[in-house]
XYZ file of C-alpha atoms in Angstrom:
344
model
C 11.028 -17.471 150.684
C 8.509 -19.275 148.563
C 8.179 -18.291 144.917
C 4.898 -16.612 144.038
C 2.794 -18.657 141.629
C 0.101 -17.210 139.364
C -3.383 -17.809 140.633
C -6.277 -18.932 138.532
C -8.857 -16.204 137.999
C -11.993 -16.719 140.028
C -15.156 -17.554 138.151
C -18.219 -17.351 140.371
C -20.483 -18.545 137.578
C -18.770 -21.948 137.356
C -20.966 -24.852 138.315
C -19.966 -28.354 139.392
C -19.201 -30.592 136.420
C -18.065 -27.763 134.108
C -14.891 -28.302 132.098
C -12.192 -25.814 133.116
C -10.114 -24.543 130.185
C -6.759 -23.636 131.704
C -4.844 -20.849 129.900
C -1.269 -21.784 128.933
C 0.289 -19.408 131.501
C -1.539 -21.178 134.342
C -1.035 -24.730 133.078
C 0.932 -27.161 135.241
C 1.337 -29.771 132.510
C 0.653 -29.972 128.775
C -2.463 -32.005 129.538
C -4.036 -28.975 131.230
C -3.894 -26.895 128.022
C -7.193 -27.147 126.122
C -8.569 -24.973 123.338
C -11.394 -22.666 124.270
C -13.666 -24.395 121.783
C -12.712 -27.822 120.421
C -14.689 -27.058 117.255
C -12.506 -24.057 116.429
C -9.823 -24.566 113.821
C -7.338 -22.312 112.102
C -8.235 -21.562 108.493
C -5.214 -21.295 106.250
C -4.781 -18.701 103.556
C -2.572 -18.149 100.518
C -0.604 -15.362 98.912
C -3.183 -14.909 96.164
C -6.097 -14.768 98.612
C -4.311 -12.152 100.718
C -3.462 -10.184 97.582
C -7.106 -10.292 96.478
C -8.247 -8.950 99.846
C -5.701 -6.130 99.716
C -6.767 -5.335 96.159
C -10.422 -5.018 97.189
C -9.433 -2.475 99.845
C -7.940 -0.209 97.166
C -10.867 1.872 95.900
C -9.089 3.182 92.800
C -8.019 -0.333 91.824
C -11.563 -1.645 92.267
C -12.889 1.275 90.203
C -10.364 0.512 87.469
C -11.211 -3.184 87.475
C -14.952 -2.492 87.245
C -14.502 0.029 84.432
C -12.260 -2.292 82.426
C -14.789 -5.117 82.765
C -17.679 -2.859 81.733
C -15.797 -1.469 78.724
C -14.765 -4.969 77.645
C -18.315 -6.328 77.899
C -19.789 -3.308 76.104
C -17.201 -3.602 73.329
C -17.850 -7.304 72.856
C -21.652 -7.305 72.754
C -22.426 -3.660 71.997
C -22.070 -3.655 68.182
C -24.282 -6.738 67.825
C -26.936 -5.247 70.120
C -26.936 -1.931 68.229
C -27.221 -3.692 64.879
C -30.126 -5.784 66.105
C -31.924 -2.810 67.683
C -31.350 -0.101 65.071
C -29.910 -1.868 62.037
C -26.720 0.235 62.118
C -23.516 -1.809 61.912
C -20.160 -0.113 62.616
C -19.334 0.064 58.904
C -22.898 0.682 57.647
C -23.177 3.673 55.281
C -26.783 4.758 54.600
C -28.079 4.245 51.085
C -29.794 7.642 51.109
C -27.294 10.315 50.039
C -28.995 12.852 52.353
C -27.948 10.776 55.367
C -24.260 10.547 54.381
C -23.148 13.462 56.529
C -22.340 14.154 60.200
C -25.224 14.435 62.645
C -24.848 15.736 66.181
C -25.525 13.411 69.146
C -29.220 12.724 69.816
C -30.237 14.481 66.591
C -32.309 13.138 63.709
C -31.769 14.255 60.085
C -34.504 16.864 60.504
C -32.818 18.331 63.601
C -35.270 16.891 66.138
C -34.321 14.885 69.209
C -33.642 11.189 68.550
C -32.151 8.249 70.425
C -30.911 6.563 67.236
C -27.410 8.110 67.296
C -26.522 8.972 70.914
C -22.927 9.771 69.871
C -23.788 11.255 66.487
C -22.422 10.074 63.169
C -19.161 10.491 61.247
C -18.615 12.066 57.832
C -20.032 8.980 56.084
C -23.167 8.798 58.226
C -21.942 5.817 60.256
C -23.089 5.514 63.845
C -20.339 6.732 66.196
C -21.462 4.597 69.145
C -21.165 1.396 67.106
C -17.770 2.490 65.778
C -16.476 3.426 69.241
C -17.489 0.013 70.581
C -15.902 -1.701 67.582
C -12.808 0.420 68.237
C -12.827 -0.919 71.788
C -12.751 -4.462 70.443
C -9.741 -3.746 68.231
C -7.823 -1.627 70.759
C -8.293 -4.063 73.631
C -7.461 -6.972 71.348
C -4.266 -5.267 70.178
C -3.259 -4.452 73.743
C -3.980 -7.922 75.155
C -2.577 -10.040 72.297
C 0.552 -7.907 71.876
C 1.120 -8.089 75.636
C 0.730 -11.883 75.570
C 3.302 -12.085 72.750
C 5.703 -9.892 74.722
C 5.121 -12.027 77.835
C 5.903 -15.273 76.034
C 9.131 -13.884 74.601
C 10.224 -11.828 77.590
C 9.519 -14.435 80.279
C 11.280 -17.220 78.386
C 14.239 -15.038 77.406
C 14.748 -13.515 80.860
C 14.317 -16.831 82.691
C 16.857 -18.625 80.503
C 19.382 -15.788 80.786
C 19.022 -15.491 84.551
C 19.210 -19.222 85.269
C 22.140 -20.095 82.992
C 24.138 -17.020 84.006
C 27.782 -16.506 83.087
C 28.687 -15.768 79.484
C 25.278 -16.828 78.204
C 23.603 -14.283 80.439
C 26.043 -11.534 79.448
C 25.616 -12.240 75.723
C 21.815 -12.380 75.909
C 21.510 -9.183 77.943
C 23.917 -7.284 75.682
C 21.531 -8.084 72.832
C 18.723 -6.619 74.933
C 20.816 -3.491 75.553
C 21.386 -3.075 71.815
C 17.650 -3.258 71.145
C 17.041 -0.825 74.000
C 19.267 1.726 72.301
C 17.074 1.713 69.183
C 13.866 3.808 69.053
C 10.922 1.610 69.983
C 8.357 3.191 67.662
C 10.803 3.332 64.746
C 11.331 -0.417 64.995
C 7.587 -1.040 64.881
C 7.155 1.285 61.880
C 9.996 -0.458 60.030
C 8.462 -3.882 60.681
C 5.023 -2.718 59.565
C 6.452 -1.072 56.433
C 8.564 -4.096 55.466
C 5.813 -6.690 55.943
C 2.746 -4.612 55.084
C -0.357 -6.683 54.280
C -2.981 -5.841 51.692
C -5.983 -6.916 53.788
C -7.141 -5.169 56.995
C -7.136 -8.452 58.929
C -3.613 -9.295 57.772
C -2.400 -5.825 58.739
C -4.032 -6.241 62.152
C -2.284 -9.591 62.712
C 1.010 -8.023 61.679
C 0.389 -5.237 64.179
C -0.012 -7.829 66.960
C 3.319 -9.440 66.106
C 5.185 -6.165 65.554
C 4.112 -4.603 68.854
C 4.662 -7.793 70.837
C 8.054 -8.574 69.315
C 9.613 -5.270 70.452
C 7.862 -4.742 73.805
C 9.370 -7.736 75.629
C 12.677 -6.099 76.606
C 11.604 -4.719 79.998
C 9.789 -7.947 80.801
C 12.963 -9.928 80.107
C 14.926 -7.756 82.537
C 12.270 -8.056 85.249
C 12.093 -11.852 84.963
C 15.894 -12.158 84.854
C 16.207 -10.233 88.118
C 13.592 -12.445 89.778
C 15.278 -15.622 88.543
C 18.679 -14.476 89.842
C 17.177 -14.151 93.320
C 15.406 -17.524 93.126
C 17.843 -19.899 91.441
C 19.841 -20.533 94.639
C 16.798 -21.164 96.829
C 16.344 -24.497 98.566
C 13.525 -25.761 96.329
C 15.684 -25.217 93.220
C 18.672 -26.977 94.791
C 16.395 -29.849 95.785
C 15.116 -30.126 92.206
C 18.700 -30.252 90.929
C 19.612 -32.905 93.461
C 16.757 -35.143 92.350
C 17.855 -34.934 88.704
C 15.171 -32.617 87.302
C 16.110 -31.301 83.862
C 17.080 -27.661 83.348
C 14.060 -26.693 81.196
C 11.729 -28.239 83.774
C 13.427 -26.371 86.630
C 13.143 -23.071 84.764
C 9.562 -23.289 83.555
C 8.016 -25.549 86.209
C 9.702 -24.426 89.413
C 11.157 -20.923 88.932
C 8.861 -19.133 86.459
C 5.646 -19.726 88.501
C 7.329 -17.933 91.426
C 7.837 -14.825 89.279
C 4.149 -14.444 88.379
C 3.553 -11.557 90.801
C 5.795 -8.986 89.063
C 4.891 -10.456 85.670
C 1.144 -9.907 86.201
C 1.709 -6.362 87.436
C 3.907 -5.415 84.488
C 1.529 -7.073 82.024
C -1.341 -4.971 83.373
C 0.739 -1.823 82.910
C 1.928 -2.927 79.441
C -1.567 -3.121 77.952
C -2.218 0.665 78.101
C 1.284 1.351 76.746
C 0.647 -0.893 73.747
C -2.774 0.683 73.188
C -1.222 4.164 73.150
C 1.406 2.993 70.669
C -1.290 1.508 68.438
C -3.216 4.788 68.574
C -0.102 6.698 67.513
C 0.597 4.248 64.672
C -3.013 4.489 63.491
C -2.692 8.267 63.515
C 0.358 7.914 61.229
C -1.453 5.446 58.957
C 0.502 2.317 59.945
C -2.068 0.870 62.332
C -5.578 -0.462 61.857
C -6.844 -0.091 58.301
C -10.447 0.614 57.136
C -13.114 -0.679 57.339
C -11.862 -1.793 60.771
C -11.548 0.930 63.370
C -9.715 1.394 66.661
C -9.841 4.236 69.140
C -6.636 5.552 67.624
C -7.941 5.549 64.050
C -11.226 7.121 65.174
C -9.313 9.865 66.987
C -7.196 10.391 63.872
C -10.338 10.888 61.788
C -12.022 13.056 64.411
C -9.127 15.451 64.894
C -9.493 16.592 61.288
C -13.000 17.915 62.072
C -12.532 18.935 65.698
C -13.494 22.555 65.043
C -16.753 21.640 63.259
C -17.799 18.208 64.569
C -16.041 17.845 67.950
C -18.011 14.758 68.997
C -16.079 12.693 66.448
C -12.954 13.165 68.591
C -14.448 13.580 72.071
C -16.224 10.230 72.359
C -13.411 7.902 71.206
C -10.845 10.039 73.027
C -12.714 10.051 76.340
C -13.438 6.319 76.104
C -9.796 5.511 75.419
C -8.578 7.834 78.189
C -11.009 6.320 80.708
C -9.866 2.799 79.809
C -6.184 3.714 80.040
C -6.671 5.388 83.423
C -8.581 2.344 84.677
C -5.856 -0.045 83.522
C -3.197 2.051 85.241
C -5.223 2.186 88.462
C -5.659 -1.587 88.310
C -1.954 -2.115 87.647
C -0.948 0.094 90.578
C -3.425 -1.722 92.804
C -2.062 -5.118 91.777
C 1.471 -3.955 92.458
C 0.546 -2.849 95.982
C -1.502 -6.008 96.597
C 1.206 -8.424 95.480
C 3.984 -6.449 97.184
C 2.513 -4.918 100.353
C 5.910 -3.563 101.432
C 5.857 -1.207 98.439
C 2.413 0.121 99.387
C 3.595 1.027 102.930
C 6.540 3.109 101.747
């Protein structure tokens, strides 16, 4: 009995001289296998490009990213634009004593409608819109710089502990456990009280260092866990075999492969640091006048919430919107960089 062979599909439209592209299942030899179109080629992709595409499919993450960008741009250029258009700087107090009092949004001193102060003024007659935008500069700066400080410390500390292992790892992580047992905010308050600066800029720089120097603990644990899973991979063993030094293996070969979790946690750390700064400003240990942050503005506004509620509503809503957007963006990045987590 002869074995049945697959037959080529009939193509009545074929004309003499046409090139027949034989599918692989009908090919008799490798020479008969031709691509459908010789001009077609496979376009490669990368992890970051795939993550970007997955991120764009997440509507909440895209909304958060757009809102963060808009708030950042408005905070950077807004005060200068307002000063040029109206003459009101964030710390400008009117020379006329009759104007040194709170005005409601869109209200002139005579009670008529006006576009000069769309968010009203504070107790000293300063424009609330300019102060809210200046507060955005300070709050975002505190969150970003303190997060960068925590990243530098946490990534280096966790990578060294995870790669060296053994007693060094145990000793380094026990130190982290001891710091974990201490109240986070209390440590920051102690640092700010011990090294208090007399100038607002000096106090702001101290706030960057204080928040960053105590917020690296979780980052160190995350990076350590990633390094433990990577240090026995083939590319690390190959680097050892070729005589690459230990610091170069850690920071050139292993740390770049931990950037996914690091970026996600950094995005989620910024709103945490901003909330901590707002709490410290409320207690009087944060940003000092004449500088203002969303936390210090909320601290001033809560004292007059029953009489002048706009002094609390506008900085509070702006800060809440930014924090929500950062959290949405962080969740979206986590799902984009780790698609298995998003499917669960």
